[in-house]
mmCIF file of C-alpha atoms in Angstrom:
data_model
loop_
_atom_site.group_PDB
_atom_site.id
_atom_site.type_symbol
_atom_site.label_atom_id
_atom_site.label_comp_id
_atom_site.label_asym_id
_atom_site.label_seq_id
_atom_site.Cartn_x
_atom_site.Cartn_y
_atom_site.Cartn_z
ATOM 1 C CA UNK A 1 0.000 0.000 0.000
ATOM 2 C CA UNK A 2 1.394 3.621 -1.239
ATOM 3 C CA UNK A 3 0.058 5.457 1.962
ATOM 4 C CA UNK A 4 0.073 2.993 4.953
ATOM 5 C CA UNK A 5 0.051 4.386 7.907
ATOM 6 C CA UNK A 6 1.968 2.285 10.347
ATOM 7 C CA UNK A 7 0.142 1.864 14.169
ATOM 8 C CA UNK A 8 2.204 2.347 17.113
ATOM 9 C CA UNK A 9 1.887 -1.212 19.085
ATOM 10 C CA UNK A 10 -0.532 -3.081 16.785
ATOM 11 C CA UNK A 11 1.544 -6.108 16.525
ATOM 12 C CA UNK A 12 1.871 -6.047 20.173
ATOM 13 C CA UNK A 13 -2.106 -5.813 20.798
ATOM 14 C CA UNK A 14 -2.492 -8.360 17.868
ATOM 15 C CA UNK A 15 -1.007 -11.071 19.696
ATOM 16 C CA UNK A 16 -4.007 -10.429 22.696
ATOM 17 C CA UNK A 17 -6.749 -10.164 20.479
ATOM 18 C CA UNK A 18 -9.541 -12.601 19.891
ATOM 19 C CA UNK A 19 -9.318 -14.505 16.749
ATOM 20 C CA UNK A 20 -12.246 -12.972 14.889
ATOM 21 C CA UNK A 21 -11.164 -9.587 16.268
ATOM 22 C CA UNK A 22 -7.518 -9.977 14.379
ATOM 23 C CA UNK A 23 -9.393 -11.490 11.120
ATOM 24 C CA UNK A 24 -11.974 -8.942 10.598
ATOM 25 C CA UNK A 25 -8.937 -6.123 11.421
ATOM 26 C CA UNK A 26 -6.012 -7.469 9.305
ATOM 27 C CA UNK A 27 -6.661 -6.198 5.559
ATOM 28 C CA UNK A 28 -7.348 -2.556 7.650
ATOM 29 C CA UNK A 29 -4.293 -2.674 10.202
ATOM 30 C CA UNK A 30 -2.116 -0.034 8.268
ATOM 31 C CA UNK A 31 -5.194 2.109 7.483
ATOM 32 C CA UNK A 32 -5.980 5.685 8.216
ATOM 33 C CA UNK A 33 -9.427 6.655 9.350
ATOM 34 C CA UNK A 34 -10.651 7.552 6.304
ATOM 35 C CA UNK A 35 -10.213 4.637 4.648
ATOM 36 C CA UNK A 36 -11.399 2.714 7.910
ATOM 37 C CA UNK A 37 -14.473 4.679 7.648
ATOM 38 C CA UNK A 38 -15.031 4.082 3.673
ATOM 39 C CA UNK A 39 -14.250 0.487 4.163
ATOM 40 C CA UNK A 40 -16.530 -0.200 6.869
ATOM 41 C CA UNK A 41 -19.730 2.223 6.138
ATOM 42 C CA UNK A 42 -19.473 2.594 2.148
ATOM 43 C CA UNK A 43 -21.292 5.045 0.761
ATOM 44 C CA UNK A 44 -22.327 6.681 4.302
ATOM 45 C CA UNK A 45 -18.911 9.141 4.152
ATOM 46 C CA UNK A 46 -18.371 10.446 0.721
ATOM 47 C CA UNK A 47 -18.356 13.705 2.106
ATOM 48 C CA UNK A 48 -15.008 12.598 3.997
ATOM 49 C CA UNK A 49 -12.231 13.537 2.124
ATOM 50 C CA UNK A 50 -8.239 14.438 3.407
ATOM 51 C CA UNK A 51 -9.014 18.027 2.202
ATOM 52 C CA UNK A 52 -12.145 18.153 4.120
ATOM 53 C CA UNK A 53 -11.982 19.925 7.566
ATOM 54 C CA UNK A 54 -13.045 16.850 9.743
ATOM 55 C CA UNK A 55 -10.764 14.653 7.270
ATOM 56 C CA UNK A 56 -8.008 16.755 8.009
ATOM 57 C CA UNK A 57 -8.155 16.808 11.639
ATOM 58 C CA UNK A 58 -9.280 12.579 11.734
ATOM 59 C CA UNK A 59 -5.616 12.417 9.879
ATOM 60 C CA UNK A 60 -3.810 14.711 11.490
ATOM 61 C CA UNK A 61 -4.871 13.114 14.927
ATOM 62 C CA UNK A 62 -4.320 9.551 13.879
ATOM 63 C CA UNK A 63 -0.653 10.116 13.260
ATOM 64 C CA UNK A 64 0.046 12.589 15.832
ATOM 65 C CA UNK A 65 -1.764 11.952 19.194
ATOM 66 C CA UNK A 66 -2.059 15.602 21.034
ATOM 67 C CA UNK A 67 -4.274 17.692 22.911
ATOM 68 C CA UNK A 68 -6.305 18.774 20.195
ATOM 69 C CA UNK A 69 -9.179 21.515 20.018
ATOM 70 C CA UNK A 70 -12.250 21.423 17.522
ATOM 71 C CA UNK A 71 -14.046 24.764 16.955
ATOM 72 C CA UNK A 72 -17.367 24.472 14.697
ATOM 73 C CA UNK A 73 -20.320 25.828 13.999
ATOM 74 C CA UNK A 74 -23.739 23.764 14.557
ATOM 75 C CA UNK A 75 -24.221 21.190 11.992
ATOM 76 C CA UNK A 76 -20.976 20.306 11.066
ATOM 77 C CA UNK A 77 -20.241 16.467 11.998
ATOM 78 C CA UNK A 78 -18.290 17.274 15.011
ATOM 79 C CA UNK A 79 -20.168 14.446 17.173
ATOM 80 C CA UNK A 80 -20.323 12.113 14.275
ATOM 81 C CA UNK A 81 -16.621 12.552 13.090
ATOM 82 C CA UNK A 82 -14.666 11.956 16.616
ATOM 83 C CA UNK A 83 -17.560 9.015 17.075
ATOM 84 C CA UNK A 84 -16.238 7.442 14.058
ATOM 85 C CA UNK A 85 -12.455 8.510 14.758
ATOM 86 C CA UNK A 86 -13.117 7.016 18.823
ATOM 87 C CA UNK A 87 -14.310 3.771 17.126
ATOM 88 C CA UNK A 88 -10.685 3.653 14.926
ATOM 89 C CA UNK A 89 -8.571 4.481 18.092
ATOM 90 C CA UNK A 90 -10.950 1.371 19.977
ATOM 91 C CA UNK A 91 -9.875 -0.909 17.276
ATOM 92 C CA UNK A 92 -6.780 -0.553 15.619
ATOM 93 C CA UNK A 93 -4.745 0.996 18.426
ATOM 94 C CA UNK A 94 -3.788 0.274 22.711
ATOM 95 C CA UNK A 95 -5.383 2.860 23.061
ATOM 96 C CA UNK A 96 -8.461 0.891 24.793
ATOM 97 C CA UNK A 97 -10.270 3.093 27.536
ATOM 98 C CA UNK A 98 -12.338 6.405 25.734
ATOM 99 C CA UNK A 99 -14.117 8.704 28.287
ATOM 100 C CA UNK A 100 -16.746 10.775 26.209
ATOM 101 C CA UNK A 101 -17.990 14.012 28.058
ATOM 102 C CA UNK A 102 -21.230 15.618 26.511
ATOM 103 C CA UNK A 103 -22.304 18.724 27.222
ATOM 104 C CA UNK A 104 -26.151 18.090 28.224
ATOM 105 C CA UNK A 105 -27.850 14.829 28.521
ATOM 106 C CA UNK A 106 -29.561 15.421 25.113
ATOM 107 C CA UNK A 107 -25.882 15.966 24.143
ATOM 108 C CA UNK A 108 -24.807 12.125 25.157
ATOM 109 C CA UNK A 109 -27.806 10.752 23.703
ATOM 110 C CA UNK A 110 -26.853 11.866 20.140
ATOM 111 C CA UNK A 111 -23.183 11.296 20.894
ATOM 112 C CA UNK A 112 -23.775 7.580 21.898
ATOM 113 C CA UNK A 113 -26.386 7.102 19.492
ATOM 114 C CA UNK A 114 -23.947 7.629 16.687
ATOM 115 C CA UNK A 115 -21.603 5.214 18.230
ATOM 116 C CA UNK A 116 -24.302 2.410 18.510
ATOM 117 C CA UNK A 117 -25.196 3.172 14.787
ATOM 118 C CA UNK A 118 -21.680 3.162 13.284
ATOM 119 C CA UNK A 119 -21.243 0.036 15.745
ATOM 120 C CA UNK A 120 -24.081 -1.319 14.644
ATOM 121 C CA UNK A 121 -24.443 -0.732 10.655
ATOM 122 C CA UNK A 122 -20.565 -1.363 9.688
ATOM 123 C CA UNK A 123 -18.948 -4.289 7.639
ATOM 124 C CA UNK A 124 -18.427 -6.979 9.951
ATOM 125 C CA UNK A 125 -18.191 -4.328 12.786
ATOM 126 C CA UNK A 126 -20.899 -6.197 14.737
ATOM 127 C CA UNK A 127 -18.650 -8.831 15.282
ATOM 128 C CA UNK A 128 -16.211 -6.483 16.806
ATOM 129 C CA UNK A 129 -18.801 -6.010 19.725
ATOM 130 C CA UNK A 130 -18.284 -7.597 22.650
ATOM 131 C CA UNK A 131 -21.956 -7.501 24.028
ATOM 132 C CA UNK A 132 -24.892 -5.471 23.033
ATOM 133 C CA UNK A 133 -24.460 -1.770 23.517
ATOM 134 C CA UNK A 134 -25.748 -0.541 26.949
ATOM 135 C CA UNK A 135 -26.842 2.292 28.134
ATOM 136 C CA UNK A 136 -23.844 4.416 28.633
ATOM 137 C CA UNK A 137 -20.750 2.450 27.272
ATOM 138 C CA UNK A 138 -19.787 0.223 24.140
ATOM 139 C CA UNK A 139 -17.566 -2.704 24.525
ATOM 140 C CA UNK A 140 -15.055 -4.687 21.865
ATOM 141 C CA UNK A 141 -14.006 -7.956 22.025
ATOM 142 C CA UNK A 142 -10.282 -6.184 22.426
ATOM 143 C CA UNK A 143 -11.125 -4.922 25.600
ATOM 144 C CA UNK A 144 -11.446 -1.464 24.032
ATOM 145 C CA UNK A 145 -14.698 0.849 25.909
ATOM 146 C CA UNK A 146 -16.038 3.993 25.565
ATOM 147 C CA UNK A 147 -18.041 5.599 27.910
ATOM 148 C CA UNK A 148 -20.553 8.932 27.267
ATOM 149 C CA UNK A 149 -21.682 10.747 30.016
ATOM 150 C CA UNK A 150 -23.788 14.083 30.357
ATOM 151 C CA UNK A 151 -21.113 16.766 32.217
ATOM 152 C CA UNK A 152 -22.961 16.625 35.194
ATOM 153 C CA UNK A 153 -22.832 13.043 35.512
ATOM 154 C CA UNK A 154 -19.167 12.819 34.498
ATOM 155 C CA UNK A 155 -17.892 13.261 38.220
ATOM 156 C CA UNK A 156 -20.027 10.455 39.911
ATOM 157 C CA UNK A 157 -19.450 7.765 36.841
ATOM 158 C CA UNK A 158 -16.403 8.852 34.771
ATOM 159 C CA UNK A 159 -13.801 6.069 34.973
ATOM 160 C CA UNK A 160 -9.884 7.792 33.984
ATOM 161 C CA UNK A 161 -9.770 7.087 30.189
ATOM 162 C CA UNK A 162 -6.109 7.255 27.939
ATOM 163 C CA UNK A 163 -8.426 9.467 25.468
ATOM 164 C CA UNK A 164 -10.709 12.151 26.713
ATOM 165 C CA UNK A 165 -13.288 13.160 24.167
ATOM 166 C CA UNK A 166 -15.574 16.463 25.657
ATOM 167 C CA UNK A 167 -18.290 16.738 23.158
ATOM 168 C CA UNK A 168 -19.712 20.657 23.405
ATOM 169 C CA UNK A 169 -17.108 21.554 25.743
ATOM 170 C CA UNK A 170 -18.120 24.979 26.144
ATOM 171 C CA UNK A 171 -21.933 23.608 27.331
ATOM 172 C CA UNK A 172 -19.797 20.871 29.245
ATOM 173 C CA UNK A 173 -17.919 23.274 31.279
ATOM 174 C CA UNK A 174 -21.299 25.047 32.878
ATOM 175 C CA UNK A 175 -21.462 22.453 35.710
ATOM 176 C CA UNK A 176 -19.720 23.877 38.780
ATOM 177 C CA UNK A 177 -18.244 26.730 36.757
ATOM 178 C CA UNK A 178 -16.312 24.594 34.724
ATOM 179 C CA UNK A 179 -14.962 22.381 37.808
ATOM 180 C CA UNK A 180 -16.673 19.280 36.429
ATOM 181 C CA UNK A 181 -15.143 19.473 32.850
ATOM 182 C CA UNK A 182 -11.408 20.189 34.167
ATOM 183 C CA UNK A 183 -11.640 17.453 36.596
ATOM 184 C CA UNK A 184 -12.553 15.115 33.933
ATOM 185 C CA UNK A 185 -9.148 16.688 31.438
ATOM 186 C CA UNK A 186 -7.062 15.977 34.315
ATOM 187 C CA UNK A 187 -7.999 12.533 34.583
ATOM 188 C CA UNK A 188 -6.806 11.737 31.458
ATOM 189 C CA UNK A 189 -3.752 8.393 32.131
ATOM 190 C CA UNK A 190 -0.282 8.723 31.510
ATOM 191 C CA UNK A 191 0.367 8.347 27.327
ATOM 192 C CA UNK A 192 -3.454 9.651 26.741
ATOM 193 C CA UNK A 193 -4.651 12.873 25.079
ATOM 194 C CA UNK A 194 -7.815 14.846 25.224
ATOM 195 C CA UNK A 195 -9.911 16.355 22.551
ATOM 196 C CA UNK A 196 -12.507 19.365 23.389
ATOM 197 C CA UNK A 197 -14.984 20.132 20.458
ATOM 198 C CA UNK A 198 -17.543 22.544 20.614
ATOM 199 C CA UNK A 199 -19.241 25.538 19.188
ATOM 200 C CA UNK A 200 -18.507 28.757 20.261
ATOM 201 C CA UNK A 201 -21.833 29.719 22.251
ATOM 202 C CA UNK A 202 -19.868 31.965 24.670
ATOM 203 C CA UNK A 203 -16.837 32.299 25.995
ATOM 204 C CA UNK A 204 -16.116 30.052 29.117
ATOM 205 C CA UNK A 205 -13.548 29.610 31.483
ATOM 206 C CA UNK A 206 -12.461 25.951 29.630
ATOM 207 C CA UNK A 207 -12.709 25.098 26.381
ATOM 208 C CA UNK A 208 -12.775 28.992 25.027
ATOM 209 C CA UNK A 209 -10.395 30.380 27.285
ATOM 210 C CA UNK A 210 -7.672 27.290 26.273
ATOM 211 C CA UNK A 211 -8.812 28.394 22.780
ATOM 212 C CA UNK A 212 -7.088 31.546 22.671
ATOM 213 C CA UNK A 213 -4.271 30.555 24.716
ATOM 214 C CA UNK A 214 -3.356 26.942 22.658
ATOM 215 C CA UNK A 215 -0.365 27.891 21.752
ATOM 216 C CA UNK A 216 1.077 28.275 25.506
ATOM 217 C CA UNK A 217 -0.845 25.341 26.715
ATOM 218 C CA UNK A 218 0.413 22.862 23.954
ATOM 219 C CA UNK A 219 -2.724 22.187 22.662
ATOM 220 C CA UNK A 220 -3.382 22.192 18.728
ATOM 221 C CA UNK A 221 -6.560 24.259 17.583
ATOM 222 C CA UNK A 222 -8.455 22.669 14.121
ATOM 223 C CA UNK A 223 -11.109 24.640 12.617
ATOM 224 C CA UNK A 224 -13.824 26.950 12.925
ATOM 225 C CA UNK A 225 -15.343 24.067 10.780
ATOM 226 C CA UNK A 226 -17.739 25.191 7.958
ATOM 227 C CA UNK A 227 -21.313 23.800 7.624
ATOM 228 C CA UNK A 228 -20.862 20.169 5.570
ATOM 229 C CA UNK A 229 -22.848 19.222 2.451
ATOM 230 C CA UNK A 230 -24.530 15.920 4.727
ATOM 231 C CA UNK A 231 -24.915 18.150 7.500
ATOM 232 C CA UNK A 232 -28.373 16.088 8.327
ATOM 233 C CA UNK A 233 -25.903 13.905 9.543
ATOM 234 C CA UNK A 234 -24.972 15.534 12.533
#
């Protein structure tokens, strides 16, 4: 393959995973996310391209794992675009444990209900499933999890992920004047990263104020996003 994109510790995890796991994975083991999500949902992302804003950032990500921040407006495939890019992490990297932080409980709802549909409506990606999606979490036959939580539930339930995925961060960070969301960055393991996408409703004291001041927190900024031609999508 011309463009294979080599995955830090893939053999390593190969030789733990389930058989059917490792069969259904091998032709896609050097595979960026955008062909991951072509292969797996065809048709459903011909939108994604690597000169597309959310292809862009889903590549940029893959190959360098960083504090990243997503700035877009409503109706852009945020939620639907680190769902997918969660799922390729779950899969095809050690990085196993995803904590997903919403900013409302309407917010979680759509956020895990695009995980249970990609989950759900893939190539063979059934049979990556451990169990049947419940309520809050999805589980692979890897051991890989992700958990989605409303922001004011994140305190009580969050367990401490390696990625940290804060889905309408600014929204997220009302809870205890932003007290909630922070907690949640900080409990991020040793070799993780954390993402914080949002729109810009206001400025806050989280996910806008590390916004402007990226740069001198090491975070990388992506966007503002423009609307996408599927935005029903979102």
């Amino acid at each position: 393959m011309k463009d294979r994109l080599q995955l830090p510790g893939f053999d390593e995890l190969e030789k733990r995973l389930p058989q059917r796991h490792t069969r259904i994975l091998e032709p896609l083991k050097f595979c960026d996310p955008i062909t991951f999500a072509k292969t797996k949902w065809p048709g459903d992302f011909d939108w994604l391209t690597p000169k597309d804003d959310r292809g862009q950032f889903m590549l940029e990500l893959a190959k360098n794992r960083r504090d990243s921040l997503v700035m877009g407006a409503k109706e852009t495939a945020k939620s639907l675009t680190f769902s997918l890019l969660s799922i390729w992490f779950m899969a095809l990297t050690p990085l196993k444990l995803h904590g997903i932080i919403a900013g409302s409980e309407d917010q979680s709802k759509v956020t895990y209900a695009h995980l249970k549909r990609l989950m759900l409506t893939g190539v063979h990606t059934t049979q990556l499933l451990a169990e049947e999606p419940r309520a809050v979490n999805i589980r692979l036959t890897n051991g890989a999890e992700a958990y989605v939580y409303a922001a004011s539930y994140y305190r009580a339930h969050g367990p401490h992920p390696q990625v940290l995925w804060a889905d309408e961060a600014v929204l997220a960070s009302q809870p205890e004047d932003g007290e909630v969301l922070k907690g949640a960055l900080e409990s991020v393991t040793s070799g993780g990263f954390r993402v914080m996408v949002s729109a810009p409703y206001y400025y806050d004291k989280v996910f806008m104020e590390t916004w402007s001041k990226a740069e001198d927190r090491g975070w990388k900024r992506f966007g503002p996003w423009r609307k996408h031609p599927w935005a029903e999508l979102e």
